[in-house]
Coordinates of C-alpha atoms in Angstrom, one line a residue:
M1 CA 8.5 -13.3 63.1
I2 CA 9.6 -15.0 59.9
K3 CA 7.2 -17.6 58.5
H4 CA 8.2 -20.4 56.3
F5 CA 6.2 -21.8 53.4
K6 CA 6.9 -24.4 50.7
T7 CA 7.3 -22.6 47.4
S8 CA 8.4 -23.4 43.8
A9 CA 11.6 -21.3 44.3
S10 CA 13.6 -19.7 47.0
I11 CA 11.6 -16.7 48.2
L12 CA 12.6 -14.3 51.0
V13 CA 10.8 -11.3 52.2
L14 CA 12.7 -9.1 54.7
A15 CA 11.5 -7.4 57.9
G16 CA 9.0 -10.0 59.3
L17 CA 7.4 -11.1 56.1
V18 CA 7.4 -14.5 54.3
A19 CA 10.7 -16.3 53.9
A20 CA 11.6 -19.7 52.5
C21 CA 14.8 -21.0 51.1
T22 CA 14.9 -24.1 49.0
T23 CA 17.2 -25.3 46.2
G24 CA 16.9 -27.6 43.2
T25 CA 13.1 -27.9 43.3
E26 CA 11.3 -30.0 40.7
E27 CA 9.4 -27.0 39.3
S28 CA 12.5 -24.9 38.9
A29 CA 14.1 -27.7 37.0
E30 CA 11.1 -28.0 34.7
N31 CA 11.4 -24.2 34.1
A32 CA 15.0 -24.6 32.8
V33 CA 14.7 -25.7 29.2
A34 CA 17.3 -26.0 26.5
S35 CA 16.6 -24.5 23.1
N36 CA 17.0 -26.1 19.7
T37 CA 20.4 -25.9 18.1
A38 CA 21.3 -22.9 16.0
E39 CA 20.9 -24.9 12.8
A40 CA 17.3 -25.9 13.6
V41 CA 15.9 -22.4 14.0
P42 CA 14.9 -20.0 11.2
Q43 CA 17.4 -17.3 10.3
T44 CA 15.0 -14.4 10.1
R45 CA 13.6 -12.0 12.7
E46 CA 10.4 -11.4 10.7
G47 CA 7.0 -13.0 11.4
L48 CA 8.0 -14.8 14.6
A49 CA 4.9 -16.3 16.3
P50 CA 3.8 -14.6 19.6
G51 CA 3.4 -16.1 23.0
L52 CA 4.3 -15.8 26.6
W53 CA 6.1 -19.1 27.1
D54 CA 5.9 -20.5 23.6
A55 CA 6.9 -17.6 21.4
E56 CA 8.8 -18.6 18.3
E57 CA 12.6 -18.2 18.5
A58 CA 15.2 -17.4 15.9
S59 CA 18.9 -16.8 15.9
S60 CA 21.9 -16.2 13.8
N61 CA 25.4 -17.2 14.8
M62 CA 24.4 -17.7 18.4
Q63 CA 22.2 -20.3 20.2
L64 CA 20.1 -20.4 23.3
V65 CA 21.4 -23.1 25.7
H66 CA 19.2 -22.5 28.8
H67 CA 16.2 -20.5 29.7
V68 CA 14.9 -20.2 33.3
R69 CA 11.5 -18.7 33.9
T70 CA 11.0 -15.8 36.2
P71 CA 10.2 -17.2 39.7
D72 CA 6.5 -17.4 40.5
A73 CA 6.6 -14.7 43.2
F74 CA 8.1 -12.3 40.6
A75 CA 5.9 -13.1 37.7
Q76 CA 2.5 -11.7 36.7
P77 CA 1.6 -13.8 33.6
N78 CA -2.0 -12.8 33.6
A79 CA -1.4 -9.1 34.0
L80 CA 1.2 -8.0 31.5
W81 CA 1.9 -4.3 31.4
A82 CA 0.5 -2.6 28.3
P83 CA 1.7 1.0 27.9
A84 CA -1.5 1.9 26.0
V85 CA -3.7 0.6 28.8
E86 CA -1.6 2.5 31.3
R87 CA -1.9 5.7 29.4
A88 CA -5.7 5.3 29.2
L89 CA -5.8 4.9 33.0
W90 CA -3.8 8.0 33.6
Q91 CA -6.0 10.0 31.1
A92 CA -9.1 8.8 32.9
M93 CA -7.7 9.8 36.3
A94 CA -6.6 13.2 35.0
A95 CA -10.2 13.7 33.7
G96 CA -11.5 13.1 37.3
E97 CA -13.0 9.8 36.6
E98 CA -13.3 7.2 39.3
V99 CA -10.8 4.5 38.3
E100 CA -9.8 1.4 40.2
R101 CA -6.1 1.2 39.5
P102 CA -4.7 -2.4 39.6
P103 CA -1.1 -3.1 40.8
S104 CA 1.1 -2.3 37.9
P105 CA 2.8 -5.4 36.5
I106 CA 5.9 -3.3 35.7
S107 CA 6.4 -3.7 39.5
F108 CA 7.6 -7.2 38.7
A109 CA 9.9 -6.6 35.7
N110 CA 13.3 -8.2 35.6
T111 CA 16.0 -5.6 35.1
D112 CA 19.8 -5.7 35.2
L113 CA 22.4 -8.4 36.0
A114 CA 25.6 -8.7 38.0
F115 CA 28.0 -11.6 38.3
T116 CA 30.0 -13.0 41.3
G117 CA 31.8 -16.3 41.2
N118 CA 29.4 -18.8 39.7
R119 CA 26.4 -16.7 40.5
V120 CA 24.2 -14.4 38.5
V121 CA 22.2 -11.8 40.4
M122 CA 19.2 -10.6 38.4
G123 CA 17.5 -7.3 39.5
N124 CA 13.7 -6.9 39.6
W125 CA 11.4 -4.1 40.5
H126 CA 10.1 -6.5 43.2
G127 CA 13.5 -7.4 44.6
F128 CA 16.3 -9.6 43.2
N129 CA 17.1 -13.2 42.4
V130 CA 20.3 -15.2 42.6
F131 CA 21.1 -18.1 40.3
E132 CA 23.9 -20.7 40.6
T133 CA 25.5 -21.3 37.2
S134 CA 28.2 -23.9 37.6
G135 CA 29.5 -25.6 34.5
D136 CA 27.2 -26.2 31.5
A137 CA 24.1 -27.1 33.7
A138 CA 21.0 -24.9 33.7
P139 CA 21.1 -22.0 36.2
E140 CA 19.6 -23.0 39.5
L141 CA 17.6 -20.4 41.5
I142 CA 19.2 -20.3 45.0
L143 CA 17.8 -17.1 46.5
S144 CA 15.0 -14.6 46.0
V145 CA 14.8 -11.4 48.1
V146 CA 11.5 -9.6 47.9
C147 CA 11.9 -5.9 48.5
P148 CA 9.6 -3.8 46.3
G149 CA 10.7 -0.4 45.0
G150 CA 11.9 -0.5 41.4
Q151 CA 13.9 -0.1 39.4
G152 CA 16.0 -2.7 41.1
D153 CA 19.3 -2.5 39.1
V154 CA 22.0 -4.5 41.0
S155 CA 25.8 -4.6 41.5
V156 CA 27.9 -7.0 43.6
H157 CA 31.1 -6.9 45.5
G158 CA 32.0 -10.0 47.5
D159 CA 29.0 -11.0 49.5
L160 CA 27.4 -7.6 49.2
V161 CA 24.6 -6.8 46.7
F162 CA 23.8 -3.2 45.9
R163 CA 20.4 -2.3 44.6
S164 CA 18.7 0.9 43.2
V165 CA 15.3 1.9 44.5
E166 CA 13.4 4.8 43.0
D167 CA 9.7 4.3 43.5
N168 CA 7.7 6.1 46.2
R169 CA 6.3 2.7 47.3
G170 CA 9.8 1.6 48.5
R171 CA 10.0 1.0 52.2
L172 CA 13.0 1.0 54.6
D173 CA 11.8 -2.4 55.9
C174 CA 11.3 -3.9 52.4
G175 CA 7.6 -4.4 53.1
T176 CA 5.1 -5.0 50.3
G177 CA 2.4 -2.6 51.6
G178 CA 3.7 0.6 50.0
V179 CA 3.9 3.9 51.8
E180 CA 1.0 6.3 52.6
G181 CA 1.3 10.0 52.2
D182 CA 3.6 12.5 50.5
V183 CA 5.9 12.5 53.5
S184 CA 6.8 9.4 55.5
D185 CA 9.7 8.2 57.7
E186 CA 8.9 4.7 56.3
R187 CA 9.7 5.5 52.7
F188 CA 13.0 4.5 51.1
R189 CA 14.4 5.9 47.9
G190 CA 18.1 5.4 47.3
V191 CA 20.8 2.6 47.3
Q192 CA 20.3 -0.5 49.4
I193 CA 23.2 -2.8 50.5
F194 CA 22.4 -6.5 51.3
D195 CA 24.7 -9.1 52.8
I196 CA 24.1 -12.5 51.2
S197 CA 27.0 -14.4 52.8
D198 CA 24.3 -16.6 54.5
L199 CA 21.8 -17.6 51.9
S200 CA 19.4 -18.7 54.5
N201 CA 19.5 -15.3 56.2
P202 CA 20.3 -12.4 53.7
R203 CA 20.4 -9.1 55.5
Q204 CA 19.9 -5.5 54.5
V205 CA 22.8 -3.8 56.1
A206 CA 22.5 -0.3 54.8
A207 CA 20.0 1.9 53.0
V208 CA 21.4 5.2 51.8
Q209 CA 18.6 7.8 51.2
T210 CA 19.0 10.2 48.3
C211 CA 16.9 13.1 47.0
R212 CA 15.8 11.6 43.7
G213 CA 16.0 7.9 44.6
S214 CA 18.3 5.7 42.6
H215 CA 17.5 4.7 39.0
T216 CA 20.9 3.1 38.4
H217 CA 24.2 3.1 40.2
T218 CA 27.9 2.4 39.5
L219 CA 30.6 0.9 41.8
V220 CA 33.9 2.8 41.7
P221 CA 36.9 1.3 43.5
D222 CA 39.1 3.6 45.5
P223 CA 42.5 3.7 43.7
S224 CA 44.5 3.6 46.9
D225 CA 42.3 1.7 49.4
E226 CA 40.9 -1.7 48.6
N227 CA 38.5 -1.5 51.5
V228 CA 36.7 1.5 50.1
L229 CA 34.2 1.6 47.3
Y230 CA 32.3 4.6 46.0
I231 CA 28.9 4.5 44.4
Y232 CA 28.0 7.0 41.6
N233 CA 24.2 7.2 42.0
S234 CA 22.2 8.2 39.0
A235 CA 18.6 9.3 39.6
T236 CA 16.0 10.3 37.1
S237 CA 12.8 11.1 39.1
G238 CA 11.5 14.1 40.9
V239 CA 13.1 15.6 44.0
R240 CA 11.5 14.4 47.3
S241 CA 10.3 16.8 49.9
G242 CA 12.8 18.4 52.3
E243 CA 10.3 17.4 55.1
E244 CA 11.0 13.8 54.2
L245 CA 14.8 14.1 53.7
G246 CA 16.3 17.3 54.9
I247 CA 19.1 17.6 52.4
C248 CA 16.7 17.9 49.5
S249 CA 15.2 20.8 47.7
S250 CA 14.1 21.3 44.1
G251 CA 13.8 24.1 41.6
Q252 CA 16.0 25.7 38.9
P253 CA 19.4 27.1 39.8
D254 CA 18.5 30.7 39.3
E255 CA 15.9 30.4 42.1
N256 CA 17.6 27.7 44.2
P257 CA 21.4 27.3 43.9
E258 CA 21.1 24.3 46.3
T259 CA 18.7 22.3 44.1
A260 CA 19.2 18.6 44.0
L261 CA 18.9 18.7 40.2
Y262 CA 22.0 19.0 38.0
S263 CA 24.2 16.6 40.1
I264 CA 24.9 13.0 40.9
D265 CA 25.5 11.5 44.3
V266 CA 28.8 10.0 45.4
I267 CA 28.4 7.5 48.2
R268 CA 31.3 6.2 50.2
V269 CA 31.2 2.6 51.4
D270 CA 33.8 1.3 53.8
L271 CA 33.7 -2.5 53.2
T272 CA 34.7 -3.2 56.8
E273 CA 31.6 -1.4 58.0
P274 CA 29.1 -1.1 55.0
E275 CA 26.3 -0.1 57.4
N276 CA 27.9 3.3 57.7
A277 CA 27.7 4.1 53.9
E278 CA 26.9 7.7 53.3
I279 CA 26.8 10.5 50.7
V280 CA 30.1 12.3 50.6
N281 CA 29.6 14.6 47.6
R282 CA 27.0 15.7 45.1
P283 CA 29.3 17.0 42.3
R284 CA 28.0 19.5 39.7
I285 CA 29.3 17.6 36.7
F286 CA 27.1 19.5 34.2
A287 CA 28.4 23.0 35.1
D288 CA 29.4 25.5 32.4
R289 CA 33.2 25.6 32.4
E290 CA 33.4 29.4 32.0
T291 CA 30.6 30.7 34.1
G292 CA 30.3 27.9 36.6
E293 CA 26.5 27.8 36.2
I294 CA 25.4 24.3 37.3
N295 CA 23.0 23.9 34.4
G296 CA 25.7 24.3 31.7
L297 CA 24.7 21.5 29.3
W298 CA 21.7 20.9 27.0
M299 CA 18.5 22.5 28.3
G300 CA 16.1 20.4 26.3
G301 CA 14.3 20.6 22.9
A302 CA 15.4 19.9 19.4
I303 CA 19.0 20.6 18.4
E304 CA 18.0 21.1 14.8
E305 CA 14.8 21.3 12.8
G306 CA 13.2 17.9 12.3
G307 CA 15.4 16.3 15.0
Q308 CA 14.5 14.6 18.2
E309 CA 13.1 16.5 21.2
S310 CA 16.0 15.8 23.5
A311 CA 15.7 15.8 27.3
V312 CA 17.2 18.4 29.5
T313 CA 20.6 17.5 31.1
N314 CA 19.9 17.6 34.8
H315 CA 20.8 14.0 35.7
C316 CA 22.6 11.0 34.3
H317 CA 20.8 7.8 33.5
D318 CA 23.9 5.5 33.4
I319 CA 27.6 6.1 34.2
N320 CA 30.1 3.5 33.0
V321 CA 33.5 3.7 34.7
Y322 CA 36.8 2.4 33.4
P323 CA 38.8 2.5 36.7
E324 CA 42.1 1.3 35.2
L325 CA 42.1 4.3 32.8
G326 CA 40.6 6.7 35.4
I327 CA 37.7 7.7 33.1
A328 CA 34.0 7.4 33.0
A329 CA 31.3 7.8 30.3
G330 CA 28.0 9.3 31.3
A331 CA 24.8 8.9 29.4
C332 CA 23.1 12.0 30.9
S333 CA 19.6 12.6 29.4
G334 CA 20.5 15.4 26.9
N335 CA 24.2 14.8 26.5
G336 CA 26.9 12.1 26.4
I337 CA 29.8 13.1 28.6
L338 CA 33.4 11.9 29.4
L339 CA 34.6 12.2 33.0
D340 CA 38.0 12.2 34.7
I341 CA 37.5 10.0 37.8
S342 CA 41.1 9.8 39.0
D343 CA 39.8 11.4 42.1
P344 CA 36.6 9.4 42.5
V345 CA 35.0 11.6 45.1
N346 CA 35.4 14.6 42.7
P347 CA 34.7 13.5 39.1
S348 CA 35.2 16.3 36.6
R349 CA 33.9 16.6 33.0
I350 CA 36.4 16.3 30.2
S351 CA 34.2 16.5 27.2
E352 CA 30.5 16.4 26.1
M353 CA 28.5 15.9 23.0
A354 CA 24.9 16.3 21.9
D355 CA 23.2 14.7 18.9
P356 CA 20.1 15.8 16.9
N357 CA 18.9 12.2 16.6
F358 CA 19.0 11.4 20.3
A359 CA 16.0 11.8 22.5
Y360 CA 17.4 10.4 25.8
W361 CA 21.1 9.4 26.4
H362 CA 20.7 6.2 28.2
A363 CA 23.8 4.0 28.5
A364 CA 27.5 4.1 27.6
I365 CA 30.2 1.4 26.9
F366 CA 33.9 1.9 26.2
N367 CA 35.9 -0.3 23.9
N368 CA 38.8 -2.1 25.5
A369 CA 41.4 0.5 24.4
G370 CA 39.3 3.2 26.0
D371 CA 39.4 5.4 22.8
K372 CA 35.8 4.8 21.7
I373 CA 32.4 5.0 23.4
V374 CA 29.1 3.5 22.3
F375 CA 26.2 5.6 23.6
T376 CA 22.6 4.4 23.4
D377 CA 19.4 6.4 22.9
E378 CA 16.3 5.1 24.7
W379 CA 13.8 6.9 22.4
G380 CA 10.3 6.4 23.9
G381 CA 11.6 5.1 27.2
G382 CA 11.5 1.5 26.1
L383 CA 7.7 1.5 26.0
G384 CA 7.2 2.0 22.3
A385 CA 7.6 0.2 19.0
R386 CA 10.6 2.0 17.6
C387 CA 12.2 -0.6 15.3
R388 CA 9.5 -0.8 12.6
P389 CA 10.4 -0.3 9.0
E390 CA 8.9 3.2 9.0
D391 CA 11.0 4.4 12.1
P392 CA 14.0 6.5 11.4
E393 CA 17.1 4.4 11.4
N394 CA 19.2 6.8 13.5
W395 CA 16.5 7.3 16.2
G396 CA 16.5 4.9 19.1
A397 CA 19.9 3.8 18.0
N398 CA 23.5 3.7 19.2
V399 CA 26.0 6.4 18.4
I400 CA 29.6 5.5 18.2
A401 CA 32.1 8.2 19.2
N402 CA 35.8 8.4 19.1
I403 CA 37.7 10.0 22.0
T404 CA 40.1 12.5 20.4
E405 CA 42.3 15.3 21.5
D406 CA 39.4 17.6 20.6
G407 CA 36.9 15.6 22.7
L408 CA 34.1 13.2 21.7
E409 CA 33.5 13.0 18.0
R410 CA 30.6 11.1 16.5
Q411 CA 31.5 8.5 13.9
S412 CA 28.4 6.6 13.1
Y413 CA 25.0 5.2 14.2
Y414 CA 23.9 1.6 14.6
K415 CA 20.4 0.2 14.9
I416 CA 19.1 -3.3 14.4
P417 CA 17.3 -3.9 11.1
G418 CA 13.8 -2.3 11.1
N419 CA 11.7 -5.4 10.9
Q420 CA 10.0 -5.4 14.3
T421 CA 6.3 -4.9 14.5
A422 CA 3.9 -2.5 16.1
V423 CA 3.3 -4.9 19.1
E424 CA 7.0 -5.1 20.0
N425 CA 8.6 -2.5 22.2
C426 CA 12.1 -2.0 20.8
V427 CA 14.9 0.5 21.2
A428 CA 18.6 0.5 22.1
H429 CA 19.3 -0.7 25.6
N430 CA 22.0 -2.3 27.8
G431 CA 25.0 -4.4 26.9
N432 CA 28.7 -4.9 27.3
L433 CA 31.9 -6.0 25.4
V434 CA 32.6 -9.5 24.1
P435 CA 36.4 -10.0 24.6
V436 CA 37.5 -11.1 21.1
P437 CA 41.1 -10.0 20.7
G438 CA 41.8 -7.7 17.8
R439 CA 38.2 -6.5 17.5
D440 CA 35.7 -4.2 19.3
I441 CA 32.6 -6.3 19.7
M442 CA 29.6 -5.8 22.0
V443 CA 26.3 -7.6 22.8
Q444 CA 23.2 -5.6 23.6
G445 CA 19.6 -6.0 24.6
W446 CA 16.9 -4.3 22.4
Y447 CA 13.8 -5.2 24.5
S448 CA 11.5 -7.1 22.2
G449 CA 14.0 -6.6 19.4
G450 CA 16.0 -9.3 21.2
L451 CA 19.8 -9.5 21.5
S452 CA 22.3 -8.1 18.9
V453 CA 26.0 -8.6 18.7
I454 CA 27.8 -5.9 16.7
D455 CA 31.4 -5.3 15.6
F456 CA 32.4 -1.6 15.8
T457 CA 36.2 -2.1 15.3
D458 CA 35.7 0.3 12.4
S459 CA 33.8 3.0 14.3
A460 CA 32.5 4.5 11.1
N461 CA 31.1 1.2 9.9
P462 CA 29.5 -1.0 12.6
V463 CA 28.1 -4.3 11.5
E464 CA 25.8 -6.9 13.2
I465 CA 27.5 -10.3 13.4
A466 CA 25.0 -12.3 15.5
W467 CA 21.5 -12.0 17.0
F468 CA 18.7 -13.8 18.9
D469 CA 15.0 -12.9 18.9
R470 CA 11.6 -14.1 20.1
G471 CA 8.2 -13.3 18.9
P472 CA 6.1 -10.7 20.7
L473 CA 4.1 -11.5 23.9
S474 CA 0.9 -10.9 22.0
A475 CA -0.3 -10.7 18.5
D476 CA -2.7 -7.8 19.2
E477 CA -1.4 -5.7 22.0
L478 CA 2.0 -4.2 22.8
Y479 CA 3.2 -5.3 26.2
L480 CA 6.4 -4.3 28.0
G481 CA 8.8 -7.3 27.5
G482 CA 11.9 -8.5 25.8
H483 CA 15.6 -8.3 26.8
W484 CA 16.4 -5.5 29.2
A485 CA 20.0 -6.4 28.7
G486 CA 22.5 -8.8 27.2
Y487 CA 25.9 -9.3 28.8
W488 CA 28.9 -11.5 28.0
H489 CA 30.4 -13.2 31.0
N490 CA 33.0 -16.0 31.2
G491 CA 32.1 -17.6 27.9
Y492 CA 28.3 -17.1 27.9
I493 CA 25.9 -14.4 27.0
Y494 CA 23.2 -13.8 29.7
G495 CA 20.0 -12.1 28.7
A496 CA 17.6 -10.6 31.3
E497 CA 14.2 -11.0 29.8
I498 CA 11.7 -8.6 31.4
V499 CA 8.8 -11.0 31.7
R500 CA 10.0 -14.4 30.8
G501 CA 13.2 -14.8 32.9
L502 CA 16.9 -15.5 32.4
D503 CA 18.4 -16.6 29.1
V504 CA 21.9 -18.2 28.6
L505 CA 23.3 -18.2 25.1
Q506 CA 26.6 -19.0 23.4
L507 CA 28.1 -17.6 20.2
T508 CA 28.6 -20.1 17.4
P509 CA 31.3 -20.1 14.7
S510 CA 30.6 -18.4 11.4
D511 CA 32.3 -16.5 8.6
L512 CA 31.9 -13.4 10.8
L513 CA 33.3 -14.9 14.0
T514 CA 35.5 -18.0 13.9
E515 CA 36.0 -20.8 16.4
N516 CA 39.4 -19.4 17.2
E517 CA 38.0 -16.0 18.0
I518 CA 35.3 -17.4 20.3
A519 CA 37.9 -19.6 22.0
A520 CA 40.2 -16.7 22.5
A521 CA 37.4 -14.6 24.0
N522 CA 36.6 -17.5 26.4
L523 CA 40.1 -17.3 27.9
I524 CA 39.0 -14.1 29.6
R525 CA 37.6 -14.9 33.1
F526 CA 36.4 -12.5 35.9
D527 CA 35.5 -13.6 39.4
E528 CA 33.2 -10.6 39.6
A529 CA 31.6 -8.4 37.0
N530 CA 29.3 -5.4 37.2
T531 CA 27.9 -4.1 34.0
Q532 CA 28.7 -0.4 34.6
V533 CA 32.3 -1.2 35.8
Q534 CA 34.5 -1.9 32.8
E535 CA 37.4 -4.2 33.4
R536 CA 40.3 -4.3 30.9
F537 CA 40.8 -7.4 28.9
V538 CA 44.4 -8.8 28.8
W539 CA 44.7 -12.0 26.7
P540 CA 47.3 -14.6 27.6
N541 CA 50.0 -15.2 25.0
E542 CA 48.5 -18.5 23.7
A543 CA 48.3 -20.1 20.3
V544 CA 44.5 -19.7 20.0
V545 CA 44.9 -15.9 20.4
A546 CA 47.4 -15.8 17.6
H547 CA 45.1 -18.0 15.4
A548 CA 42.3 -15.5 16.1
Y549 CA 44.5 -12.6 14.9
L550 CA 45.3 -14.6 11.8
D551 CA 41.7 -15.4 11.1
Q552 CA 41.0 -11.7 11.1
L553 CA 43.8 -10.9 8.7
V554 CA 42.5 -13.6 6.4
R555 CA 38.9 -12.3 6.6
G556 CA 40.1 -8.8 5.8
E557 CA 42.4 -10.1 2.9
A558 CA 45.4 -8.6 4.6
V559 CA 47.4 -11.8 3.9
D560 CA 47.3 -14.0 0.8
A561 CA 46.7 -17.8 1.0
G562 CA 50.4 -18.6 1.0
M563 CA 51.3 -16.3 3.8
A564 CA 48.3 -17.4 5.8
A565 CA 49.4 -21.0 5.5
T566 CA 53.0 -20.2 6.6
L567 CA 51.7 -18.2 9.6
R568 CA 49.3 -21.0 10.5
A569 CA 52.1 -23.5 10.5
A570 CA 54.4 -21.3 12.5
I571 CA 51.7 -20.7 15.1
E572 CA 51.2 -24.5 15.4
A573 CA 54.9 -25.0 15.8
G574 CA 55.1 -22.1 18.3
A575 CA 58.0 -20.3 16.6
G576 CA 59.0 -18.4 13.5
D577 CA 62.4 -18.1 11.8
A578 CA 64.1 -14.7 11.3
D579 CA 62.8 -14.4 7.7
L580 CA 59.2 -14.9 8.8
M581 CA 59.5 -12.4 11.7
A582 CA 61.0 -9.8 9.3
A583 CA 58.1 -10.4 6.9
I584 CA 55.6 -9.9 9.7
A585 CA 57.3 -6.7 10.9
S586 CA 57.2 -5.4 7.3
A587 CA 53.6 -6.2 6.9
A588 CA 52.7 -4.6 10.2
E589 CA 54.5 -1.4 9.3
A590 CA 52.5 -1.1 6.1
A591 CA 49.1 -2.0 7.7
G592 CA 46.4 0.1 9.2
D593 CA 46.0 0.3 13.0
A594 CA 43.8 -2.7 13.5
D595 CA 45.8 -5.0 11.2
R596 CA 49.1 -3.7 12.6
A597 CA 48.0 -4.8 16.1
R598 CA 47.0 -8.2 14.7
F599 CA 50.4 -8.7 13.0
N600 CA 52.2 -7.6 16.2
G601 CA 50.0 -10.0 18.2
I602 CA 51.1 -12.9 16.1
A603 CA 54.8 -11.8 16.3
G604 CA 54.5 -11.5 20.0
Y605 CA 53.4 -15.1 20.3
L606 CA 56.0 -16.5 17.9
G607 CA 58.8 -14.5 19.6
R608 CA 57.7 -15.2 23.2

């Protein structure tokens, strides 16, 4: 029986628990607040005042336009999760002390985002929320689904929401009571599929059990059948008992060749009957190429003296796929890897890299051309203060690698400036590309380090061009908080704030990013976007795109003032004469790769 209650936001609990669906409530409207303009906020990250809902905000070259608080049923404002307190509890329990363990507030953390139409789906350890984001109005909460189990990362396709569940408390019926015992037929760990076509009656249509649960997942379209999707499931936890799920067994390969370690799951989903989704392969993508041994990559420990203690490569944390190019980038605990996914059921490893400064390879992002990858290192698991002045600048950072004929080659590192404090958890985390033509730009969440936008067009010299930050949750204690992720989508940057809710921001013009470049980026529109599925940007042949290329040539002093004025006038007129086209061709021939592409882009517009 489903009971209905009046609530401050739409809340739905599956399988006979509480459900209520309302829209446009007064309280949700009150929770949507606009920020000050970019000019009104201080331009430094340092010394920002703390607070849960009233922390000081600062930004540079971007501004917060909306903030919507986490729905009440998903918020625990009086029980924030402090890693130090958690460690003390575990130590006391390990010592045999009687400890009353409260529900962990991490069980209510906001996680990743997915986009469909005008909707934003925000994952949460407790379930997921859906917001309507039409026009410039504040996002409106239209649906909440309560289904505990963590970590709750989400993807979307049409009316289907896919969600990762890894905790032992996850239940097949989405109940909130947890699961008793080491073995139970009520436990669920794997990938859920929900149908939200009817917002008043969202349904769980499938629950694919896996041996290590699901920490994150990636949707992979079938290249020849639009009715088929594959899911690459990445799991990071221990292997469940074979008594609970018969396909599962643990151990190292020399003792158990069938171990569920050292693999990923490939799940097939027929979109005409998603309820029949099932695992169709568990490929050994870490195998040694010569011997075939399945544990063929990094086996853990420091690569060099004084370096990080890097994790063993027996799983991937994130896999980012670029379907149009048939490749994927895996951030796989102790290695970054490049995969051939032309046959999505049987991905195969092309190249791999390790790094002495990486503790845990966490996420991966291609540039639009598919010849660079940004990998992130989640040093400390996101629970520690890792962006202080005394922290190594290459630890907990991004590494930028070029894809060459010889494989992956490291070019540089990038980390936000080290001015965060000891009460701010901060490390590299999730992000995606901002589609500025002629440049490789990405936005990224850094937990309590806020959001950072970087230009890595020159992969050897990445530079920050915009940022947004808030003060810590507390002046005295480190609590888990900040931006889990920052993603560009259809003209806005959306930030999933672990405790506080959903942020919506816009880039503002500056010397580092012009109005033309922002306008050209905003021409790119996707009806659907999943953060681990990379879509190729193709810009229309419009004047603002040519102006953006010219702005970049002027910024880099690739053209003098006279040539810039001539090109600007030609773009405005929409055509160039033969002499100008010859001059552009000559300049392009003499330019480096990036500027050559910009000259050619202008020529393409003028000669259209």
